[in-house]
Amino acid sequence: MSPRESPRPATSKRSPLLTLPFRFLAAAACCAAALLSPSCSRETKLAYSCELSGVHSDTGVAGRNAALLAVEMLRERGERISIEARDDGGDPARAAEVDTALAGQGRRLVIGHTRSFVTAGSMAAAGAETYLLLSPYSNGAAVVGRDDFLFCLLPPARAQAEALADRARELGYGRAAVAYDETNLAYSEGFAKDFAARFEAKGGRVAASVMFQRGNDGHMGDKVALVAASRPETVLIVGSVVDTAIFSQLLRSSGFAGQFFGSDAAMEPGLARNGGAAVQGMIFAHIFDPRKPRPAAKAFAARFSERFNQEPSLAAYLGAEAVFILAEVAAKDDSPAAVKSGLLAGGFEGLIGPLRFDASGDAVRHYELFELRGEAFEALP
Amino acid sequence: MSKTRSLRVYLFGAFLSAVLLPYLVLGVVGFSAVKTIAGRQGEEKLDIIVHSLAGRAMAFLEENATALRAAGQSLDSGAVEAAKLPVFLGRLLENYPVFETIMVLDGKGLVEAISPEDPDFVGIDFSRQEFYRGTRERFEVAFSDTFLSLRTGHSVVSLTARAGSRSVVGILDLEKLSSFLVGVTLGKEGSASIVDSVGTVIADRDRELVLQRSIFRFPGLLEKAATGELVSGVYAAEGKPHRATALRMPFTGWTVALYQPLAEANALSTAMLTGFIGAMTLAIAVFVAILLLARRRILLPLERLSAEAARISAGDYSGQGGPEAAVSDMDFTEIEALKRAFAETRMAVGAREAAMLAAEDRLRESLTQKDVLLREIHHRVKNNLQIISSILSLQADALRGDPAEASFLECQGRVQAMAAVHERLYQSEDLSRVSVREYFETLLDAAFMQGAELAPGARRELAVDDSTLDLDRAVPCGLIVAEALSNSMKHAFPNGREGTISVRFARVGGRFELSVRDDGAGPGSGFTERRPSSLGLHLIDALSRQLRAEARVGAAEGGGFEVSLAFAATVGE
């Protein structure tokens, strides 16, 4: 399906009787095309490979549900497409195994993975002879900027980090601290460093940069103490929803009253619930404003709500967008090489906004700033 | 006219009405009954299981809610000192290990204590958490929607019991729910699931489905179950139809669902249908065997008997290929007796016909002999009459110039007319009848030959149909014609007068009509029919009476002379 179109066909006011001959002709044309072109009757086989179990599975599960729904919608429109979802376990080695196995089954267009370090583990195996990887969520420094068979729907995290750093400086903060997730360094470390570099380039100073890990034997308390001891005016936290929420709360309870900045990985509804008052006013950068959806996104959201009895998260929109884009590009030829050419050649309307890929396969999209107010992320001027 | 029925049709009809139809009807009724009963039992079974599972899930929630409520009451009563709160929660967790985490929130929603202990969470603000603001209350406890555990990655639900201004929150691990489903058996492929309000599988025998928080396979079933009523129907998943039953649990928004591939659910009725089809096939096979046996042992022998009857009708009594040729030890006694009776009949009829043919040959030989003899007699009679005629001719020659010469010649003509009859008879196929046309032609030939000098201008005309006459009437009839012709030749055409003598004979209805007419001079003025003046006319009159007819002799209409009479075509009339 083309994201240029609404995922749910607009209601026609024309009489069904009037459109019947056209539908018949269209069906006849499709049948004729199917007979003439073997590719027309071919099924586009997609795979969804993300973290579907465990404590970090919220994003992967939301994306999977959205991807399955997107495929369902395409099939309702008569497109021959299927998708199979697999759990990569949040493990880079397993992700490569899962993706290779899926490619062996003829599913050579893989949507995955959730976190950059997992994506990095699989992208080494991606190639013209194996599979093409389209990641809806990964944009860490470790996975962008390379001419390979990995494409990212999100622009590189560096642009996001720099946008946040610019904003911090615009707000007049001169002393900052950075805390980032030790379990996903492929994403968080580059993010933190890019923020720090930009912040300092703009005349600010990063007084502390700490890694944190929660769960197992890791506790945040001592890391929070380190950040607090650096007396920052603003703090960037690069981590998951829960880590960002807890870190923020702990830092607030230690007396920090400054501005928080967060990464897009935490930009989910759970942040407000877990973060309490501490995360209110936190600033983020993202490419999509769910409060101003395009018609296609609006229609998808309605369908998602109807099916799952809840609003789609940003992860859900991205999961669906990945399906729609691959379905459009792979309609004629679903070989990794052909799809790579198609992705690099075209500009796409996208479900959540216009999209094109640069020569490295990274999305060229514009980050906008948002602030958490209540449970909503509201766009900042 | 009696109606006949084919034995084949009778046998087929008998099987159809006595075996196949009852079998079919009983089979269909039985199959429908079993299918209905099995389906009803299956549905009842599913209903029971669904209600049982929903009940167990509710009991599970209630049991743990009761524990939390009791804990809340303890806290509210002040029985637990603040310093001993972690120990209190630890013991509670030990007693209720299905809780993943138990914590106490203060009046502002901040974590006061948590078990298992985690310093990162103490003081954390959970006032915006749904479990703090929970709206679904049951058993005096607020329930949240399901969500992902941050510690285990399992689906969990929070239970919140009020303890004065504080709250006791238990994060309940829903892994336990799956254990309820382990004992549920629905064939090999059937399964049971508990699905949360957004369609995520939170309990299933397949642990992977739960861990990956998979979407329930039958969204349509969930939609239908949203009414709160027990629903069941056929739903497709991965292109495979399933029989599924679901019940929405109260207040949780969860749905207990059971599903089984339709093919497996209908295994009993399918097996019965297979058995029924097998039995029908067997019955048809037995029927075909019986028909073949009947054909070989009854129909074919009967056909052979029929063919043999046709051969006998055609006169073939050889018995080759007859029914006895197929006699075997396996034949039915009745059929064999029929064959033997038929063979005996054939032999008897054959012998009788042979005797009849021999008698017929003898009769034919005798008839031939008689025919030859009769022909010989006619020949001899004719020869004798020829001799007489010759004698009369010689006598006439001797009396040439004498008035008696004419009498002799007339007499000779009459004898020749009689001889002609016998000549015709012995030359004809039928020795008893003579063709009138041929006979009259002979008479005309003779008359014109004898009277050529007297009436050289006379012409003849013969109009006779295909009638034949027996000897008794041919002779008088011929003599009448001969007399009439002689009369016309002598008197009708004097002095070379030209004219025509017509002889007509035809069957009109039941009578023969004869006329001999000329268009000559006609009778003189003194001619009286009632008093014939010549012997010839006397003879005509006498011969007519012999034919039981009355001759009309006299002037013909339009001129000339005519002799005509009509007599019965059949003797005795």
Short mmCIF file of N, CA and C in Angstrom, two decimals, chain B residues 2-81:
data_model
loop_
_atom_site.label_atom_id
_atom_site.label_comp_id
_atom_site.label_asym_id
_atom_site.label_seq_id
_atom_site.Cartn_x
_atom_site.Cartn_y
_atom_site.Cartn_z
N SER B 2 -52.11 -57.85 -20.34
CA SER B 2 -51.41 -57.92 -19.06
C SER B 2 -50.11 -57.12 -19.12
N LYS B 3 -49.77 -56.46 -17.98
CA LYS B 3 -48.53 -55.68 -17.92
C LYS B 3 -47.41 -56.58 -17.45
N THR B 4 -46.23 -56.40 -18.03
CA THR B 4 -45.08 -57.19 -17.59
C THR B 4 -44.09 -56.25 -16.92
N ARG B 5 -43.31 -56.79 -15.99
CA ARG B 5 -42.30 -56.00 -15.29
C ARG B 5 -40.95 -56.70 -15.42
N SER B 6 -39.92 -55.86 -15.56
CA SER B 6 -38.58 -56.43 -15.67
C SER B 6 -38.14 -56.96 -14.31
N LEU B 7 -37.56 -58.13 -14.35
CA LEU B 7 -37.06 -58.73 -13.11
C LEU B 7 -35.94 -57.87 -12.53
N ARG B 8 -35.13 -57.30 -13.45
CA ARG B 8 -34.05 -56.42 -12.99
C ARG B 8 -34.62 -55.23 -12.22
N VAL B 9 -35.66 -54.61 -12.84
CA VAL B 9 -36.28 -53.45 -12.19
C VAL B 9 -36.88 -53.87 -10.86
N TYR B 10 -37.48 -55.06 -10.87
CA TYR B 10 -38.10 -55.54 -9.64
C TYR B 10 -37.05 -55.74 -8.54
N LEU B 11 -35.93 -56.39 -8.94
CA LEU B 11 -34.87 -56.64 -7.95
C LEU B 11 -34.30 -55.31 -7.44
N PHE B 12 -34.06 -54.38 -8.39
CA PHE B 12 -33.51 -53.09 -7.99
C PHE B 12 -34.48 -52.35 -7.06
N GLY B 13 -35.74 -52.36 -7.46
CA GLY B 13 -36.76 -51.71 -6.65
C GLY B 13 -36.87 -52.34 -5.28
N ALA B 14 -36.79 -53.66 -5.26
CA ALA B 14 -36.89 -54.36 -3.97
C ALA B 14 -35.73 -53.97 -3.07
N PHE B 15 -34.52 -53.92 -3.64
CA PHE B 15 -33.36 -53.55 -2.83
C PHE B 15 -33.47 -52.11 -2.36
N LEU B 16 -33.90 -51.25 -3.33
CA LEU B 16 -34.00 -49.83 -3.00
C LEU B 16 -34.98 -49.60 -1.87
N SER B 17 -36.14 -50.22 -1.98
CA SER B 17 -37.19 -49.95 -0.99
C SER B 17 -36.98 -50.73 0.30
N ALA B 18 -36.38 -51.93 0.17
CA ALA B 18 -36.27 -52.76 1.37
C ALA B 18 -34.95 -52.57 2.11
N VAL B 19 -33.92 -52.17 1.38
CA VAL B 19 -32.60 -52.09 2.03
C VAL B 19 -32.03 -50.67 1.98
N LEU B 20 -31.86 -50.19 0.75
CA LEU B 20 -31.10 -48.95 0.60
C LEU B 20 -31.81 -47.74 1.20
N LEU B 21 -33.10 -47.57 0.86
CA LEU B 21 -33.81 -46.39 1.37
C LEU B 21 -33.91 -46.39 2.89
N PRO B 22 -34.35 -47.51 3.50
CA PRO B 22 -34.39 -47.52 4.97
C PRO B 22 -33.03 -47.25 5.57
N TYR B 23 -32.02 -47.86 4.93
CA TYR B 23 -30.65 -47.68 5.43
C TYR B 23 -30.24 -46.22 5.34
N LEU B 24 -30.58 -45.65 4.17
CA LEU B 24 -30.22 -44.25 3.94
C LEU B 24 -30.96 -43.35 4.93
N VAL B 25 -32.25 -43.58 5.05
CA VAL B 25 -33.05 -42.74 5.96
C VAL B 25 -32.54 -42.88 7.39
N LEU B 26 -32.35 -44.15 7.79
CA LEU B 26 -31.87 -44.39 9.16
C LEU B 26 -30.50 -43.76 9.36
N GLY B 27 -29.65 -43.91 8.32
CA GLY B 27 -28.30 -43.36 8.41
C GLY B 27 -28.32 -41.85 8.55
N VAL B 28 -29.13 -41.20 7.70
CA VAL B 28 -29.19 -39.73 7.74
C VAL B 28 -29.77 -39.26 9.07
N VAL B 29 -30.85 -39.92 9.48
CA VAL B 29 -31.48 -39.54 10.75
C VAL B 29 -30.49 -39.78 11.90
N GLY B 30 -29.86 -40.94 11.86
CA GLY B 30 -28.89 -41.27 12.92
C GLY B 30 -27.73 -40.31 12.94
N PHE B 31 -27.23 -40.02 11.72
CA PHE B 31 -26.10 -39.10 11.63
C PHE B 31 -26.47 -37.72 12.17
N SER B 32 -27.66 -37.25 11.73
CA SER B 32 -28.11 -35.93 12.20
C SER B 32 -28.27 -35.93 13.71
N ALA B 33 -28.85 -37.02 14.22
CA ALA B 33 -29.07 -37.10 15.66
C ALA B 33 -27.75 -37.09 16.42
N VAL B 34 -26.83 -37.93 15.93
CA VAL B 34 -25.53 -38.00 16.62
C VAL B 34 -24.80 -36.67 16.53
N LYS B 35 -24.90 -36.06 15.31
CA LYS B 35 -24.21 -34.78 15.13
C LYS B 35 -24.80 -33.73 16.08
N THR B 36 -26.13 -33.73 16.14
CA THR B 36 -26.78 -32.76 17.01
C THR B 36 -26.42 -33.00 18.47
N ILE B 37 -26.52 -34.29 18.85
CA ILE B 37 -26.22 -34.62 20.25
C ILE B 37 -24.76 -34.32 20.57
N ALA B 38 -23.88 -34.76 19.62
CA ALA B 38 -22.45 -34.53 19.86
C ALA B 38 -22.15 -33.03 19.91
N GLY B 39 -22.79 -32.30 18.97
CA GLY B 39 -22.58 -30.85 18.96
C GLY B 39 -23.07 -30.21 20.25
N ARG B 40 -24.26 -30.68 20.69
CA ARG B 40 -24.82 -30.11 21.92
C ARG B 40 -23.95 -30.46 23.12
N GLN B 41 -23.53 -31.73 23.12
CA GLN B 41 -22.67 -32.14 24.24
C GLN B 41 -21.36 -31.37 24.22
N GLY B 42 -20.84 -31.20 22.96
CA GLY B 42 -19.59 -30.44 22.83
C GLY B 42 -19.76 -29.02 23.34
N GLU B 43 -20.89 -28.40 22.93
CA GLU B 43 -21.14 -27.03 23.36
C GLU B 43 -21.34 -26.97 24.87
N GLU B 44 -22.08 -27.95 25.39
CA GLU B 44 -22.30 -27.97 26.84
C GLU B 44 -20.97 -28.13 27.56
N LYS B 45 -20.14 -29.01 26.99
CA LYS B 45 -18.82 -29.22 27.61
C LYS B 45 -18.02 -27.92 27.61
N LEU B 46 -18.05 -27.24 26.45
CA LEU B 46 -17.32 -25.99 26.36
C LEU B 46 -17.90 -24.95 27.33
N ASP B 47 -19.24 -24.93 27.40
CA ASP B 47 -19.88 -23.98 28.32
C ASP B 47 -19.42 -24.22 29.75
N ILE B 48 -19.41 -25.50 30.11
CA ILE B 48 -19.02 -25.85 31.49
C ILE B 48 -17.57 -25.44 31.74
N ILE B 49 -16.72 -25.76 30.76
CA ILE B 49 -15.29 -25.44 30.95
C ILE B 49 -15.10 -23.92 31.05
N VAL B 50 -15.78 -23.20 30.14
CA VAL B 50 -15.63 -21.74 30.14
C VAL B 50 -16.08 -21.16 31.48
N HIS B 51 -17.25 -21.59 31.94
CA HIS B 51 -17.75 -21.07 33.21
C HIS B 51 -16.81 -21.46 34.35
N SER B 52 -16.32 -22.69 34.28
CA SER B 52 -15.40 -23.16 35.33
C SER B 52 -14.13 -22.32 35.36
N LEU B 53 -13.57 -22.06 34.15
CA LEU B 53 -12.33 -21.28 34.09
C LEU B 53 -12.56 -19.84 34.56
N ALA B 54 -13.70 -19.29 34.12
CA ALA B 54 -14.00 -17.92 34.55
C ALA B 54 -14.16 -17.87 36.07
N GLY B 55 -14.81 -18.90 36.58
CA GLY B 55 -14.99 -18.98 38.03
C GLY B 55 -13.66 -19.09 38.76
N ARG B 56 -12.77 -19.92 38.22
CA ARG B 56 -11.46 -20.07 38.88
C ARG B 56 -10.66 -18.78 38.81
N ALA B 57 -10.73 -18.12 37.65
CA ALA B 57 -10.00 -16.85 37.52
C ALA B 57 -10.54 -15.82 38.50
N MET B 58 -11.86 -15.78 38.62
CA MET B 58 -12.47 -14.83 39.56
C MET B 58 -12.09 -15.19 41.00
N ALA B 59 -12.07 -16.49 41.28
CA ALA B 59 -11.69 -16.93 42.63
C ALA B 59 -10.24 -16.56 42.92
N PHE B 60 -9.43 -16.70 41.90
CA PHE B 60 -8.02 -16.35 42.01
C PHE B 60 -7.86 -14.86 42.37
N LEU B 61 -8.60 -14.03 41.64
CA LEU B 61 -8.54 -12.60 41.91
C LEU B 61 -9.11 -12.28 43.29
N GLU B 62 -10.20 -12.94 43.61
CA GLU B 62 -10.86 -12.66 44.89
C GLU B 62 -9.97 -13.06 46.06
N GLU B 63 -9.35 -14.21 45.92
CA GLU B 63 -8.48 -14.71 47.00
C GLU B 63 -7.35 -13.71 47.29
N ASN B 64 -6.74 -13.23 46.21
CA ASN B 64 -5.63 -12.30 46.40
C ASN B 64 -6.10 -10.91 46.80
N ALA B 65 -7.29 -10.57 46.29
CA ALA B 65 -7.86 -9.28 46.69
C ALA B 65 -8.18 -9.31 48.19
N THR B 66 -8.66 -10.44 48.64
CA THR B 66 -8.99 -10.58 50.07
C THR B 66 -7.74 -10.42 50.93
N ALA B 67 -6.63 -11.00 50.45
CA ALA B 67 -5.37 -10.91 51.19
C ALA B 67 -4.92 -9.45 51.29
N LEU B 68 -5.03 -8.76 50.13
CA LEU B 68 -4.61 -7.35 50.14
C LEU B 68 -5.53 -6.52 51.03
N ARG B 69 -6.81 -6.82 50.94
CA ARG B 69 -7.77 -6.07 51.76
C ARG B 69 -7.46 -6.25 53.25
N ALA B 70 -7.14 -7.49 53.61
CA ALA B 70 -6.80 -7.79 55.01
C ALA B 70 -5.53 -7.05 55.42
N ALA B 71 -4.56 -7.00 54.47
CA ALA B 71 -3.33 -6.28 54.76
C ALA B 71 -3.62 -4.80 54.97
N GLY B 72 -4.50 -4.28 54.11
CA GLY B 72 -4.88 -2.88 54.23
C GLY B 72 -5.54 -2.59 55.58
N GLN B 73 -6.40 -3.52 55.98
CA GLN B 73 -7.08 -3.34 57.26
C GLN B 73 -6.07 -3.36 58.41
N SER B 74 -5.06 -4.22 58.30
CA SER B 74 -4.02 -4.29 59.34
C SER B 74 -3.27 -2.97 59.43
N LEU B 75 -2.93 -2.44 58.22
CA LEU B 75 -2.22 -1.17 58.21
C LEU B 75 -3.08 -0.05 58.79
N ASP B 76 -4.33 -0.06 58.39
CA ASP B 76 -5.24 0.99 58.82
C ASP B 76 -5.46 0.96 60.33
N SER B 77 -5.40 -0.25 60.88
CA SER B 77 -5.64 -0.37 62.33
C SER B 77 -4.41 0.03 63.13
N GLY B 78 -3.29 0.28 62.45
CA GLY B 78 -2.07 0.66 63.15
C GLY B 78 -1.32 -0.51 63.72
N ALA B 79 -1.70 -1.69 63.34
CA ALA B 79 -1.05 -2.88 63.89
C ALA B 79 0.38 -3.04 63.39
N VAL B 80 0.69 -2.33 62.26
CA VAL B 80 2.04 -2.47 61.68
C VAL B 80 2.79 -1.15 61.86
N GLU B 81 3.90 -1.23 62.51
CA GLU B 81 4.72 -0.03 62.67
C GLU B 81 5.42 0.29 61.35
#
